[in-house]
PDB file of C-alpha atoms in Angstrom:
ATOM      1  CA  MET A   1      12.598 120.375 -16.987  1.00 62.00           C
ATOM      2  CA  PRO A   2      14.346 117.976 -19.419  1.00 75.00           C
ATOM      3  CA  ALA A   3      13.137 114.361 -19.354  1.00 74.00           C
ATOM      4  CA  ARG A   4      16.481 112.950 -18.179  1.00 69.00           C
ATOM      5  CA  LEU A   5      16.676 115.376 -15.288  1.00 73.00           C
ATOM      6  CA  ARG A   6      13.074 114.625 -14.360  1.00 77.00           C
ATOM      7  CA  ALA A   7      13.822 110.877 -14.438  1.00 76.00           C
ATOM      8  CA  TRP A   8      16.930 111.418 -12.274  1.00 75.00           C
ATOM      9  CA  THR A   9      15.073 113.441  -9.647  1.00 79.00           C
ATOM     10  CA  ALA A  10      12.345 110.769  -9.505  1.00 81.00           C
ATOM     11  CA  LEU A  11      14.898 108.197  -8.310  1.00 83.00           C
ATOM     12  CA  SER A  12      15.427 107.535  -4.623  1.00 87.00           C
ATOM     13  CA  PRO A  13      18.843 108.489  -3.154  1.00 87.00           C
ATOM     14  CA  ARG A  14      19.785 104.792  -3.082  1.00 88.00           C
ATOM     15  CA  GLU A  15      18.872 104.369  -6.770  1.00 89.00           C
ATOM     16  CA  ARG A  16      20.856 107.500  -7.666  1.00 87.00           C
ATOM     17  CA  ARG A  17      23.941 106.105  -5.920  1.00 90.00           C
ATOM     18  CA  LEU A  18      23.549 102.809  -7.787  1.00 90.00           C
ATOM     19  CA  VAL A  19      23.146 104.530 -11.157  1.00 88.00           C
ATOM     20  CA  ALA A  20      26.127 106.809 -10.465  1.00 89.00           C
ATOM     21  CA  ARG A  21      28.217 103.760  -9.520  1.00 91.00           C
ATOM     22  CA  ALA A  22      27.037 101.970 -12.669  1.00 91.00           C
ATOM     23  CA  VAL A  23      28.042 104.942 -14.864  1.00 89.00           C
ATOM     24  CA  TRP A  24      31.478 105.059 -13.242  1.00 91.00           C
ATOM     25  CA  LEU A  25      32.041 101.313 -13.595  1.00 92.00           C
ATOM     26  CA  LEU A  26      30.851 101.316 -17.230  1.00 90.00           C
ATOM     27  CA  PHE A  27      33.360 104.088 -17.949  1.00 90.00           C
ATOM     28  CA  CYS A  28      36.132 102.168 -16.132  1.00 91.00           C
ATOM     29  CA  ALA A  29      35.252  98.903 -17.893  1.00 91.00           C
ATOM     30  CA  ARG A  30      35.333 100.574 -21.288  1.00 89.00           C
ATOM     31  CA  TRP A  31      38.810 102.000 -20.683  1.00 91.00           C
ATOM     32  CA  SER A  32      40.056  98.846 -18.997  1.00 92.00           C
ATOM     33  CA  LEU A  33      39.136  96.851 -22.103  1.00 91.00           C
ATOM     34  CA  ARG A  34      41.093  99.293 -24.266  1.00 91.00           C
ATOM     35  CA  LEU A  35      44.149  99.373 -22.013  1.00 92.00           C
ATOM     36  CA  ARG A  36      44.267  95.879 -20.496  1.00 91.00           C
ATOM     37  CA  GLY A  37      42.303  93.772 -22.977  1.00 90.00           C
ATOM     38  CA  VAL A  38      39.644  91.210 -22.151  1.00 88.00           C
ATOM     39  CA  ALA A  39      41.784  88.942 -19.940  1.00 88.00           C
ATOM     40  CA  GLY A  40      43.129  91.803 -17.807  1.00 89.00           C
ATOM     41  CA  SER A  41      39.697  93.366 -17.469  1.00 89.00           C
ATOM     42  CA  LEU A  42      38.093  90.058 -16.472  1.00 87.00           C
ATOM     43  CA  GLN A  43      40.733  89.600 -13.789  1.00 86.00           C
ATOM     44  CA  SER A  44      40.329  93.156 -12.537  1.00 85.00           C
ATOM     45  CA  PHE A  45      36.517  93.303 -12.474  1.00 86.00           C
ATOM     46  CA  SER A  46      35.935  89.741 -11.266  1.00 80.00           C
ATOM     47  CA  GLY A  47      38.142  89.960  -8.201  1.00 73.00           C
ATOM     48  CA  PRO A  48      37.114  88.606  -4.803  1.00 70.00           C
ATOM     49  CA  SER A  49      33.897  89.851  -3.255  1.00 64.00           C
ATOM     50  CA  LYS A  50      34.157  92.265  -0.340  1.00 62.00           C
ATOM     51  CA  ARG A  51      31.564  90.695   1.953  1.00 56.00           C
ATOM     52  CA  LEU A  52      33.067  89.027   5.011  1.00 50.00           C
ATOM     53  CA  PRO A  53      31.974  85.476   5.899  1.00 51.00           C
ATOM     54  CA  GLN A  54      30.158  86.574   9.074  1.00 51.00           C
ATOM     55  CA  ASP A  55      28.031  89.132   7.202  1.00 53.00           C
ATOM     56  CA  GLU A  56      24.396  88.377   6.454  1.00 53.00           C
ATOM     57  CA  PRO A  57      23.906  86.576   3.150  1.00 56.00           C
ATOM     58  CA  PRO A  58      22.734  88.859   0.337  1.00 55.00           C
ATOM     59  CA  VAL A  59      19.233  88.735  -1.069  1.00 57.00           C
ATOM     60  CA  VAL A  60      20.420  87.683  -4.517  1.00 68.00           C
ATOM     61  CA  PRO A  61      17.388  88.018  -6.834  1.00 75.00           C
ATOM     62  CA  ALA A  62      16.304  91.395  -5.458  1.00 80.00           C
ATOM     63  CA  GLU A  63      19.810  92.863  -5.467  1.00 82.00           C
ATOM     64  CA  ALA A  64      20.588  91.446  -8.904  1.00 83.00           C
ATOM     65  CA  ARG A  65      17.434  93.023 -10.368  1.00 85.00           C
ATOM     66  CA  GLU A  66      18.265  96.324  -8.659  1.00 87.00           C
ATOM     67  CA  ILE A  67      21.757  96.324 -10.198  1.00 87.00           C
ATOM     68  CA  GLN A  68      20.382  95.338 -13.596  1.00 86.00           C
ATOM     69  CA  ARG A  69      17.967  98.309 -13.485  1.00 87.00           C
ATOM     70  CA  ALA A  70      20.798 100.660 -12.460  1.00 89.00           C
ATOM     71  CA  LEU A  71      22.964  99.456 -15.357  1.00 87.00           C
ATOM     72  CA  ARG A  72      20.090  99.912 -17.819  1.00 85.00           C
ATOM     73  CA  ARG A  73      19.453 103.460 -16.554  1.00 84.00           C
ATOM     74  CA  ALA A  74      23.164 104.281 -16.681  1.00 85.00           C
ATOM     75  CA  ARG A  75      23.508 102.950 -20.227  1.00 81.00           C
ATOM     76  CA  ILE A  76      20.619 105.132 -21.448  1.00 77.00           C
ATOM     77  CA  GLY A  77      22.317 108.304 -20.243  1.00 68.00           C
ATOM     78  CA  LEU A  78      25.800 107.607 -21.576  1.00 69.00           C
ATOM     79  CA  ALA A  79      27.417 109.732 -24.266  1.00 65.00           C
ATOM     80  CA  TRP A  80      28.858 106.620 -25.947  1.00 67.00           C
ATOM     81  CA  LYS A  81      27.237 103.467 -27.280  1.00 72.00           C
ATOM     82  CA  GLY A  82      27.175 100.703 -24.697  1.00 72.00           C
ATOM     83  CA  SER A  83      27.899  97.053 -25.314  1.00 83.00           C
ATOM     84  CA  CYS A  84      27.391  93.849 -23.401  1.00 86.00           C
ATOM     85  CA  LEU A  85      30.994  93.239 -22.223  1.00 89.00           C
ATOM     86  CA  PRO A  86      31.538  96.509 -20.303  1.00 90.00           C
ATOM     87  CA  GLU A  87      28.029  96.137 -18.890  1.00 90.00           C
ATOM     88  CA  ALA A  88      28.746  92.566 -17.760  1.00 91.00           C
ATOM     89  CA  LEU A  89      32.063  93.626 -16.198  1.00 92.00           C
ATOM     90  CA  ALA A  90      30.443  96.543 -14.339  1.00 92.00           C
ATOM     91  CA  GLY A  91      27.520  94.392 -13.174  1.00 91.00           C
ATOM     92  CA  CYS A  92      29.828  91.633 -11.990  1.00 91.00           C
ATOM     93  CA  ARG A  93      31.852  94.140  -9.958  1.00 92.00           C
ATOM     94  CA  MET A  94      28.700  95.677  -8.450  1.00 90.00           C
ATOM     95  CA  LEU A  95      27.389  92.250  -7.443  1.00 89.00           C
ATOM     96  CA  ARG A  96      30.747  91.183  -6.010  1.00 88.00           C
ATOM     97  CA  ASP A  97      30.960  94.434  -4.040  1.00 87.00           C
ATOM     98  CA  ARG A  98      27.734  93.324  -2.344  1.00 84.00           C
ATOM     99  CA  GLY A  99      29.153  89.897  -1.582  1.00 82.00           C
ATOM    100  CA  ILE A 100      27.310  88.086  -4.363  1.00 84.00           C
ATOM    101  CA  GLU A 101      29.512  85.625  -6.228  1.00 85.00           C
ATOM    102  CA  ALA A 102      29.127  86.348  -9.931  1.00 87.00           C
ATOM    103  CA  ARG A 103      31.022  85.571 -13.126  1.00 87.00           C
ATOM    104  CA  VAL A 104      31.129  87.082 -16.575  1.00 89.00           C
ATOM    105  CA  ARG A 105      30.111  84.418 -19.092  1.00 87.00           C
ATOM    106  CA  PHE A 106      30.291  84.339 -22.869  1.00 86.00           C
ATOM    107  CA  SER A 107      28.071  82.871 -25.551  1.00 84.00           C
ATOM    108  CA  VAL A 108      28.321  82.822 -29.336  1.00 82.00           C
ATOM    109  CA  ARG A 109      26.129  82.400 -32.405  1.00 82.00           C
ATOM    110  CA  LYS A 110      26.677  82.174 -36.126  1.00 79.00           C
ATOM    111  CA  SER A 111      26.371  85.453 -37.983  1.00 78.00           C
ATOM    112  CA  GLY A 112      26.217  85.504 -41.761  1.00 75.00           C
ATOM    113  CA  GLU A 113      28.241  83.165 -43.940  1.00 72.00           C
ATOM    114  CA  ALA A 114      31.510  82.832 -42.066  1.00 66.00           C
ATOM    115  CA  GLY A 115      31.196  85.013 -39.005  1.00 80.00           C
ATOM    116  CA  ILE A 116      30.239  84.614 -35.398  1.00 81.00           C
ATOM    117  CA  ARG A 117      28.865  87.063 -32.859  1.00 82.00           C
ATOM    118  CA  ALA A 118      29.664  86.969 -29.166  1.00 83.00           C
ATOM    119  CA  HIS A 119      27.652  88.085 -26.147  1.00 86.00           C
ATOM    120  CA  ALA A 120      28.722  88.633 -22.528  1.00 87.00           C
ATOM    121  CA  TRP A 121      26.390  88.227 -19.566  1.00 86.00           C
ATOM    122  CA  ILE A 122      26.523  87.591 -15.817  1.00 87.00           C
ATOM    123  CA  GLU A 123      25.944  84.334 -13.999  1.00 87.00           C
ATOM    124  CA  ILE A 124      25.315  84.388 -10.261  1.00 85.00           C
ATOM    125  CA  GLU A 125      26.817  81.496  -8.336  1.00 78.00           C
ATOM    126  CA  PRO A 126      25.842  79.012  -7.024  1.00 71.00           C
ATOM    127  CA  SER A 127      22.209  79.578  -8.081  1.00 74.00           C
ATOM    128  CA  GLY A 128      23.058  79.851 -11.772  1.00 73.00           C
ATOM    129  CA  GLU A 129      20.734  82.868 -12.182  1.00 76.00           C
ATOM    130  CA  ARG A 130      21.575  84.717 -15.381  1.00 78.00           C
ATOM    131  CA  ILE A 131      21.491  88.460 -16.004  1.00 77.00           C
ATOM    132  CA  ASN A 132      21.234  89.841 -19.553  1.00 74.00           C
ATOM    133  CA  ARG A 133      21.528  86.375 -21.089  1.00 74.00           C
ATOM    134  CA  ASP A 134      20.376  86.181 -24.699  1.00 75.00           C
ATOM    135  CA  PRO A 135      18.961  82.697 -25.407  1.00 73.00           C
ATOM    136  CA  SER A 136      19.726  83.007 -29.133  1.00 75.00           C
ATOM    137  CA  TYR A 137      23.423  82.493 -28.309  1.00 74.00           C
ATOM    138  CA  VAL A 138      25.097  79.178 -27.398  1.00 74.00           C
ATOM    139  CA  ASP A 139      27.045  79.162 -24.127  1.00 73.00           C
ATOM    140  CA  PHE A 140      30.814  79.061 -24.539  1.00 66.00           C
ATOM    141  CA  LYS A 141      32.991  77.506 -21.862  1.00 64.00           C
ATOM    142  CA  ALA A 142      36.743  77.547 -21.878  1.00 57.00           C
ATOM    143  CA  PRO A 143      38.531  74.189 -21.537  1.00 53.00           C
ATOM    144  CA  GLY A 144      38.449  73.048 -17.909  1.00 55.00           C
ATOM    145  CA  GLU A 145      35.635  75.438 -16.997  1.00 59.00           C
ATOM    146  CA  ARG A 146      32.591  74.083 -15.203  1.00 58.00           C
TER     147      ARG A 146
END
């Protein structure tokens, strides 16, 4: 049995659903970025969360780690090279679907003589917990952003 298939069958049904959702959202994020650009994709993937106010509050750290693992597993099995922005968009949507307020954040660092590199990651509100944050980058906030 191939290693990927063996790894897939070792997952619980819940983990399989999460990984399948992550693959779908990574695919959607990739195409959304091509068709709608960054601003349109941010608006689309960072929409309001679906949890109703009377629902139980989510267990943020556990659910965030679970989603992060699902995204990592999904990225490994993709036919295309992944990058941080589609992953951040997909993760933000998955967290918001569970009622966890999350935002896609950006950071930058100098690269070479005259260039800069950017990185996208997720910040969970109001705790400020960060998912896939690379500390070698400096946080970038748009004017008026907190």
